XYZ file of C-alpha atoms in Angstrom:
555
model
C -123.977 157.616 -17.407
C -121.276 155.154 -16.353
C -118.775 158.007 -15.996
C -121.134 159.970 -13.750
C -121.733 156.941 -11.581
C -118.011 156.303 -11.317
C -117.489 159.845 -10.027
C -120.127 159.223 -7.385
C -118.518 156.022 -6.211
C -115.148 157.763 -5.977
C -116.470 160.169 -3.334
C -114.646 160.081 -0.020
C -116.939 159.273 2.899
C -114.203 158.544 5.423
C -114.832 161.789 7.302
C -118.625 161.531 7.271
C -118.899 159.708 10.583
C -121.414 157.344 12.124
C -123.445 160.217 13.521
C -124.364 161.299 9.982
C -125.693 157.904 8.859
C -128.943 159.761 8.169
C -130.430 160.027 4.700
C -127.786 159.152 2.091
C -128.109 161.316 -1.035
C -131.726 161.938 -0.067
C -132.706 158.307 -0.631
C -132.961 157.012 2.929
C -134.873 158.551 5.790
C -133.130 159.198 9.148
C -132.949 156.746 11.993
C -135.561 156.877 14.711
C -134.181 159.567 17.081
C -132.591 157.658 19.950
C -133.601 154.444 21.643
C -136.674 153.925 23.742
C -136.063 155.204 27.288
C -136.368 151.698 28.710
C -133.530 150.471 26.519
C -131.079 152.859 28.179
C -131.779 151.140 31.487
C -131.502 147.687 29.942
C -128.175 148.480 28.256
C -126.829 149.281 31.729
C -128.212 146.069 33.084
C -125.458 144.386 35.047
C -126.258 141.021 33.476
C -124.779 142.118 30.161
C -122.059 144.340 31.503
C -120.599 142.091 34.141
C -117.144 140.630 33.639
C -117.840 137.195 35.031
C -119.445 133.959 33.940
C -122.793 133.001 35.459
C -123.179 129.500 36.869
C -126.546 127.990 35.992
C -127.817 124.624 37.223
C -130.725 122.991 35.409
C -132.676 120.048 36.779
C -134.943 118.071 34.452
C -137.043 115.192 35.792
C -136.473 111.878 34.034
C -139.809 111.969 32.134
C -138.723 115.321 30.727
C -135.324 113.926 29.740
C -137.017 111.042 27.943
C -139.327 113.395 26.100
C -136.452 115.620 24.975
C -134.425 112.551 24.042
C -137.036 111.659 21.425
C -136.545 114.912 19.576
C -134.018 115.183 16.758
C -133.731 118.177 14.498
C -134.280 117.340 10.842
C -134.655 119.353 7.662
C -138.053 121.058 7.759
C -138.486 119.674 11.273
C -140.368 122.803 12.392
C -143.131 121.783 10.014
C -143.028 118.074 10.781
C -142.425 118.075 14.524
C -142.915 120.752 17.142
C -140.054 121.110 19.611
C -141.246 119.534 22.885
C -141.320 121.728 25.978
C -140.713 120.441 29.500
C -140.829 121.965 32.969
C -137.476 122.316 34.708
C -135.901 123.859 37.798
C -133.175 126.478 37.296
C -130.741 127.592 40.000
C -128.289 130.475 39.813
C -126.465 131.690 42.893
C -128.973 131.790 45.712
C -131.974 131.996 43.390
C -134.216 129.063 42.462
C -136.700 129.246 39.591
C -139.389 126.578 39.392
C -141.616 125.465 36.531
C -139.367 127.027 33.901
C -140.262 125.968 30.358
C -137.340 124.500 28.402
C -137.017 123.354 24.800
C -134.041 122.353 22.689
C -132.908 124.814 20.039
C -130.515 124.823 17.108
C -130.600 123.597 13.527
C -128.276 121.978 10.990
C -124.961 123.009 12.536
C -125.744 123.743 16.177
C -128.372 121.205 17.258
C -127.158 118.693 19.843
C -129.214 116.100 21.678
C -130.077 116.343 25.366
C -127.385 113.750 26.109
C -124.704 115.818 24.363
C -124.235 119.586 24.780
C -127.693 120.841 23.868
C -128.570 124.407 23.003
C -131.638 125.403 25.009
C -134.263 128.106 25.322
C -135.668 128.886 28.783
C -138.963 130.672 29.319
C -139.345 131.723 32.954
C -142.873 133.128 32.972
C -144.700 130.652 30.732
C -146.018 128.780 33.800
C -145.209 131.259 36.598
C -146.573 134.690 35.789
C -144.017 137.460 36.331
C -141.091 135.134 37.055
C -137.869 136.620 35.683
C -134.183 135.759 35.532
C -132.102 138.929 36.009
C -135.041 140.849 34.572
C -135.488 138.481 31.611
C -138.535 136.299 31.080
C -136.904 134.445 28.171
C -133.314 133.591 27.286
C -131.323 131.169 25.174
C -128.270 129.145 26.110
C -126.282 128.733 22.893
C -123.785 125.865 22.928
C -121.377 127.779 20.655
C -120.234 124.572 18.973
C -119.557 126.589 15.823
C -117.563 129.284 17.621
C -114.904 127.876 19.957
C -113.817 131.426 20.927
C -117.286 132.207 22.379
C -116.574 135.797 21.282
C -118.529 136.207 18.049
C -122.025 136.555 19.448
C -121.151 139.187 22.031
C -118.854 141.137 19.710
C -121.276 141.220 16.791
C -124.286 142.154 18.908
C -122.431 145.139 20.360
C -121.631 146.343 16.841
C -125.205 145.947 15.593
C -126.571 147.886 18.550
C -124.071 150.689 17.959
C -125.201 150.827 14.324
C -128.820 151.253 15.403
C -129.929 147.712 14.500
C -131.968 146.135 17.334
C -130.580 142.787 18.464
C -130.641 140.842 21.754
C -127.535 141.153 23.903
C -125.275 138.339 25.083
C -123.101 137.265 27.992
C -121.687 133.917 29.167
C -122.708 131.116 31.486
C -121.324 127.794 32.684
C -124.133 125.252 32.691
C -124.759 122.073 34.652
C -127.595 119.708 33.667
C -128.718 117.178 36.292
C -125.264 117.363 37.850
C -123.447 116.897 34.520
C -121.185 119.775 33.526
C -121.973 120.976 30.001
C -119.272 123.631 29.946
C -119.438 127.197 28.713
C -122.402 128.703 26.889
C -123.342 132.021 25.349
C -126.423 133.398 27.118
C -128.638 135.529 24.846
C -131.739 137.475 25.844
C -134.913 136.321 24.155
C -136.628 137.792 21.118
C -140.015 138.727 22.601
C -142.136 141.715 23.593
C -139.914 142.554 26.538
C -137.008 142.886 24.101
C -139.109 144.902 21.663
C -140.084 147.427 24.341
C -136.461 148.450 24.628
C -136.231 149.439 20.973
C -139.661 150.475 19.702
C -142.450 152.862 20.684
C -145.086 150.161 20.086
C -144.341 146.501 20.816
C -147.716 145.139 19.702
C -146.822 144.368 16.082
C -145.973 140.925 14.776
C -142.469 139.596 15.389
C -141.896 137.250 12.469
C -139.511 134.303 12.670
C -137.708 133.568 9.417
C -137.232 129.875 10.214
C -134.433 127.741 8.799
C -133.121 128.852 5.383
C -136.423 130.371 4.357
C -137.371 133.734 2.963
C -140.469 135.847 3.490
C -142.747 134.144 0.962
C -145.973 132.805 2.306
C -147.229 132.889 5.908
C -144.437 133.321 8.465
C -144.216 132.010 12.016
C -145.026 134.704 14.593
C -143.178 134.827 17.936
C -145.325 137.628 19.370
C -147.943 140.115 18.218
C -151.584 140.958 18.755
C -152.731 139.970 15.245
C -150.601 137.011 14.136
C -153.074 136.070 11.375
C -152.860 139.517 9.782
C -149.687 139.382 7.686
C -150.708 142.013 5.161
C -147.459 143.896 5.781
C -145.398 140.885 4.689
C -147.727 140.379 1.733
C -147.266 144.012 0.760
C -143.499 143.690 0.923
C -143.607 140.619 -1.305
C -145.702 142.540 -3.814
C -143.232 145.433 -3.783
C -140.370 143.080 -4.591
C -142.130 142.125 -7.832
C -142.282 145.677 -9.190
C -140.088 145.783 -12.298
C -140.042 149.574 -12.441
C -137.197 150.439 -10.066
C -138.543 153.927 -9.317
C -141.892 152.478 -8.253
C -140.176 149.714 -6.319
C -138.009 152.193 -4.420
C -140.999 154.350 -3.506
C -142.948 151.344 -2.266
C -140.023 149.945 -0.282
C -139.554 153.305 1.431
C -143.151 153.057 2.615
C -142.929 149.485 3.885
C -139.366 148.880 5.003
C -137.015 150.514 7.503
C -134.376 150.950 4.800
C -131.948 152.720 7.089
C -131.645 149.813 9.480
C -131.850 147.346 6.607
C -128.766 148.864 4.955
C -126.866 148.961 8.255
C -127.803 145.323 8.835
C -126.555 144.402 5.363
C -123.334 146.397 5.716
C -122.440 144.777 9.042
C -123.253 141.304 7.743
C -120.818 141.950 4.898
C -118.153 143.480 7.143
C -118.333 140.503 9.516
C -118.780 138.001 6.653
C -121.891 136.675 8.392
C -122.534 134.036 5.739
C -125.391 132.428 7.682
C -127.591 135.509 8.057
C -130.527 136.770 6.016
C -128.635 138.638 3.332
C -126.192 135.868 2.412
C -128.182 132.738 3.315
C -131.852 133.606 4.090
C -131.285 132.344 7.621
C -131.093 133.535 11.225
C -133.313 136.619 11.079
C -136.408 138.190 12.561
C -138.721 140.819 11.095
C -140.703 143.167 13.341
C -143.765 145.077 12.243
C -143.200 148.467 13.880
C -146.719 149.858 14.080
C -145.580 153.248 15.379
C -143.886 153.920 12.026
C -145.695 151.377 9.810
C -142.326 149.885 8.860
C -140.907 146.371 8.761
C -137.573 146.055 10.551
C -135.141 143.233 9.737
C -132.955 142.085 12.637
C -130.190 139.458 12.932
C -130.536 136.304 15.001
C -127.664 133.770 15.319
C -124.280 135.480 15.005
C -121.772 132.784 15.858
C -120.201 132.148 12.433
C -118.216 135.235 11.508
C -115.074 136.079 9.531
C -114.623 132.543 8.221
C -113.616 134.032 4.866
C -111.849 137.363 5.511
C -111.546 137.925 1.756
C -115.306 137.971 1.198
C -116.440 140.590 -1.368
C -118.177 143.819 -0.397
C -120.752 143.107 -3.118
C -121.502 139.427 -2.482
C -124.125 137.215 -4.080
C -127.205 138.198 -2.106
C -129.551 135.341 -1.277
C -132.353 137.194 0.502
C -135.142 138.236 -1.868
C -135.517 141.587 -0.147
C -131.785 142.236 -0.365
C -131.749 141.368 -4.057
C -134.656 143.714 -4.742
C -133.182 146.569 -2.697
C -129.697 146.262 -4.167
C -130.993 146.302 -7.740
C -131.850 149.983 -7.153
C -128.889 152.303 -7.982
C -129.650 154.731 -5.142
C -129.650 151.863 -2.662
C -126.319 150.582 -3.980
C -124.821 154.017 -3.420
C -126.357 154.315 0.042
C -125.091 150.856 0.973
C -121.577 151.683 -0.229
C -121.542 154.804 1.921
C -122.819 152.891 4.936
C -120.082 150.357 4.424
C -117.382 153.030 4.428
C -118.772 154.728 7.518
C -119.192 151.536 9.520
C -115.738 150.227 8.591
C -114.109 153.484 9.640
C -116.190 154.160 12.744
C -116.949 150.682 14.111
C -114.541 148.151 12.615
C -111.366 149.796 13.873
C -108.805 147.015 14.451
C -107.388 148.166 17.834
C -110.915 148.753 19.099
C -112.159 145.350 17.943
C -109.065 143.641 19.369
C -109.625 145.346 22.705
C -113.188 144.058 22.791
C -112.151 140.527 21.868
C -109.468 140.607 24.559
C -112.006 141.768 27.120
C -114.440 138.963 26.271
C -111.638 136.380 26.142
C -110.301 137.445 29.518
C -113.649 136.646 31.147
C -113.519 133.175 29.568
C -109.851 132.704 30.510
C -110.560 133.435 34.173
C -113.395 130.910 34.160
C -111.184 128.283 32.523
C -108.475 128.927 35.098
C -110.920 127.848 37.776
C -112.714 125.059 35.915
C -110.533 123.739 33.072
C -106.979 125.189 33.125
C -105.670 122.655 30.602
C -107.942 124.232 27.949
C -106.542 127.750 28.291
C -103.648 127.465 25.832
C -105.801 126.067 23.025
C -108.516 128.601 23.742
C -106.128 131.560 23.527
C -104.738 130.222 20.245
C -108.246 130.295 18.817
C -108.762 133.834 20.054
C -105.471 134.823 18.432
C -106.680 133.333 15.159
C -109.886 135.379 15.386
C -107.869 138.563 15.946
C -105.710 137.729 12.916
C -108.871 137.407 10.830
C -110.002 140.838 12.009
C -106.756 142.324 10.676
C -107.090 140.450 7.387
C -110.706 141.501 7.005
C -109.947 145.153 7.677
C -107.168 145.193 5.083
C -109.379 143.470 2.503
C -112.236 145.873 3.198
C -110.003 148.913 2.753
C -108.667 147.546 -0.530
C -112.146 146.783 -1.821
C -113.579 150.105 -0.705
C -110.848 151.817 -2.692
C -111.564 149.616 -5.721
C -114.195 151.784 -7.464
C -111.633 154.593 -7.761
C -109.435 152.193 -9.727
C -111.907 151.380 -12.496
C -109.955 151.959 -15.751
C -110.887 154.598 -18.295
C -112.177 152.969 -21.473
C -111.538 154.721 -24.799
C -114.433 155.897 -27.037
C -114.488 152.455 -28.664
C -115.043 150.864 -25.241
C -111.599 149.239 -24.942
C -108.668 149.483 -22.575
C -105.207 147.967 -22.955
C -103.913 145.679 -20.220
C -100.223 146.207 -19.574
C -99.488 145.114 -15.989
C -99.045 141.334 -16.179
C -97.262 139.333 -13.472
C -95.968 135.740 -13.714
C -97.496 133.021 -11.545
C -95.726 129.651 -11.484
C -98.684 127.706 -10.188
C -97.544 124.075 -10.471
C -94.555 122.054 -11.683
C -91.773 123.858 -13.522
C -93.379 126.384 -15.862
C -91.069 128.857 -17.589
C -92.494 132.364 -17.956
C -90.485 135.004 -19.810
C -90.989 138.228 -21.743
C -89.300 139.180 -24.994
C -89.692 139.611 -28.727
C -90.978 136.746 -30.862
C -91.577 137.176 -34.589
C -91.982 140.919 -34.189
C -94.398 140.621 -31.257
C -93.661 141.740 -27.699
C -94.610 138.417 -26.179
C -95.458 136.832 -22.862
C -93.927 133.363 -23.231
C -95.224 130.248 -21.476
C -93.602 126.826 -21.613
C -92.423 124.020 -19.349
C -88.941 123.124 -18.264
C -89.921 119.636 -17.168
C -93.130 117.610 -17.288
C -96.647 118.731 -16.472
C -96.676 122.373 -15.480
C -99.191 125.105 -14.899
C -98.076 128.692 -15.342
C -99.942 131.883 -16.074
C -99.577 135.582 -16.602
C -102.141 137.389 -14.519
C -103.475 140.818 -13.724
C -106.527 142.223 -11.923
C -108.886 145.062 -12.714
C -111.875 146.686 -11.029
C -114.933 146.792 -13.264
C -118.465 148.154 -13.137
C -121.395 145.844 -13.727
C -121.781 144.892 -17.369
C -120.629 142.627 -20.188
C -116.965 142.390 -21.179
C -114.586 140.537 -23.469
C -110.931 139.754 -22.787
C -109.006 139.262 -26.063
C -105.447 138.908 -27.321
C -103.262 137.345 -30.032
C -101.941 133.891 -29.125
C -99.583 131.487 -30.908
C -98.896 127.902 -29.797
C -96.366 125.322 -30.898
C -96.554 121.651 -29.978
C -98.663 122.169 -26.853
C -99.736 118.849 -25.403
C -102.049 118.451 -22.418
C -101.500 115.817 -19.763
C -103.315 112.556 -20.336
C -106.819 112.735 -18.923
C -106.546 116.441 -18.047
C -109.824 118.047 -19.205
C -108.442 121.530 -18.538
C -105.130 121.088 -20.325
C -103.972 123.526 -23.013
C -103.628 127.285 -23.430
C -106.425 129.745 -22.756
C -107.468 133.201 -21.649
C -109.884 133.130 -18.731
C -111.162 135.217 -15.828
C -112.085 134.726 -12.188
C -115.763 135.264 -13.013
C -115.856 132.843 -15.935
C -113.716 129.817 -16.623
C -113.705 128.683 -20.266
C -114.533 125.199 -21.471
C -112.267 125.109 -24.543
C -108.480 125.383 -24.547
C -106.007 125.252 -27.383
C -103.529 122.428 -27.899
C -101.253 121.440 -30.780
C -99.829 124.152 -33.023
C -101.445 127.290 -34.382
C -100.146 130.552 -35.822
C -101.035 133.925 -34.352
C -104.809 134.107 -33.848
C -107.169 136.007 -31.570
C -108.410 134.269 -28.454
C -111.224 135.794 -26.440
C -113.435 135.063 -23.469
C -116.673 136.887 -22.705
C -117.825 137.421 -19.132
C -120.322 139.387 -17.094
C -119.781 141.410 -13.921
C -123.053 141.284 -12.019
C -122.173 143.315 -8.940
C -122.021 147.155 -9.009
C -118.236 146.881 -8.783
C -116.015 143.835 -8.679
C -112.323 143.068 -8.776
C -111.754 140.560 -11.588
C -108.614 138.485 -12.087
C -107.540 137.922 -15.717
C -105.279 135.070 -16.807
C -103.237 133.877 -19.797
C -102.743 130.259 -18.748
C -100.532 127.388 -19.894
C -101.385 123.908 -18.605
C -99.426 121.251 -20.497
C -96.685 118.625 -20.499
C -94.788 120.120 -23.443
C -94.871 122.860 -26.067
C -94.747 126.652 -25.982
C -97.252 129.490 -26.132
C -96.735 133.176 -26.901
C -99.207 135.940 -26.110
C -98.814 139.321 -27.797
C -98.671 141.625 -24.801
C -99.578 144.698 -26.831
C -102.745 143.047 -28.158
C -104.222 142.158 -24.775
C -107.248 144.313 -24.179
C -110.554 144.450 -22.410
C -113.649 145.492 -24.337
C -116.797 146.703 -22.667
C -120.227 146.193 -24.170
C -121.947 149.503 -25.010
C -124.708 148.512 -22.589
C -122.286 147.985 -19.689
C -123.367 150.101 -16.758
C -124.536 149.644 -13.243
C -127.980 148.033 -13.023
């Protein structure tokens, strides 16, 4: 079985193309054909295509300021304290909008008080029926305190839309509050029925708000929908997640969930290392009940924290309950892997992404030239850093996507010899040599002076399962540094550090460490490590091997 699966994962999808992201291996149904006609008009809306920064003035009467001043975001604050709403006046260009509803937004990382640089949501037609701002009745002004480039939101939203995942669009604005300049903001269209009409045949279903670091258990907050009390669709999804029979679970999830968009959403979150989204953190998401297809559609919300760790794995530790349940199904793992390859090749092309970042940054640069020229140099440095991360991420993704083809062939006994070991002089003055010792072809580890850490290391791609790294080791007079709980000689891996290490002297004996690979495929680093103030260790290079449990296979 494992061999058959490995052949599948070795398939080359590079030439498949984004246009054929329809039904992978018969396990996912096609995308809804095209976008709603109204969305085509909205995509061309000048507000989100213009290459200039809007200038928005907000006036809040003093009683409103005092009311907003009393609000502070706290953990679980949505339950304990409703965000106060106040009436404000908004001016942009020659337009004046009265009785606009405003409330502060943001959570743990982005919330700022009204006297700082607050993130805000504006609702233009709450008190004045039909009042709209550039065709929008609701928008958010994100303070972008966690993204000094102000590029992430706009870049990511473009990519999600191109992958068929509905998400509000973004542009930029310079904001003044009661005459006080707040600086640059990211302006994002609101998640509401007007947004839904651009993407779905029927906008009457519930639009669920995931809240702050919460999943879909229990009643969810509803932003819009004709029957907010009827959450039977969410209840049904929760029941499907509990099905232990994976065939039954897959069938039920196909009925309830827009799996196609869900997999695209997951793949882009992984590509962009969106650690604060649903899949990796149970945060910043919406779920829409699409009545026209009787499907639940997951959509991203905040997208400001991207690419912070360009080396993030393509099979990360999923936090969302739905993601965990979906990715436990082999067919879904395969479909996800294919989506990942297609989206990397068709959407995450480095020159194309750089061109987009440059275009967004140029709009900001021109604004800074007029309003804050001293900030330009630092701003462009940050943009350059973002572009460097794009390159790093692309290279890491290509390496990881090629990883499954590098899974070693285990012999009939379930073992494979490890022969490609490289020295790593990690700390101090370790001495790492190869040569014969007492008839053994040995990897030698010792110290030339004082406390040193040195190791022989290699890496290997492995399928999910249980493994054991083993080899013959001899030590002579190995002494750990005083108070060093990790001192000594040991074999260990990047997925499991060992608690016990050898010190003193001992003749040739087998050392081993057992570990488990939980993801469908994972690159694992293996180490023969010396961490001591004196003494020598020898590892028989020919004895080093990896043994796979007979039950090792993809879940």
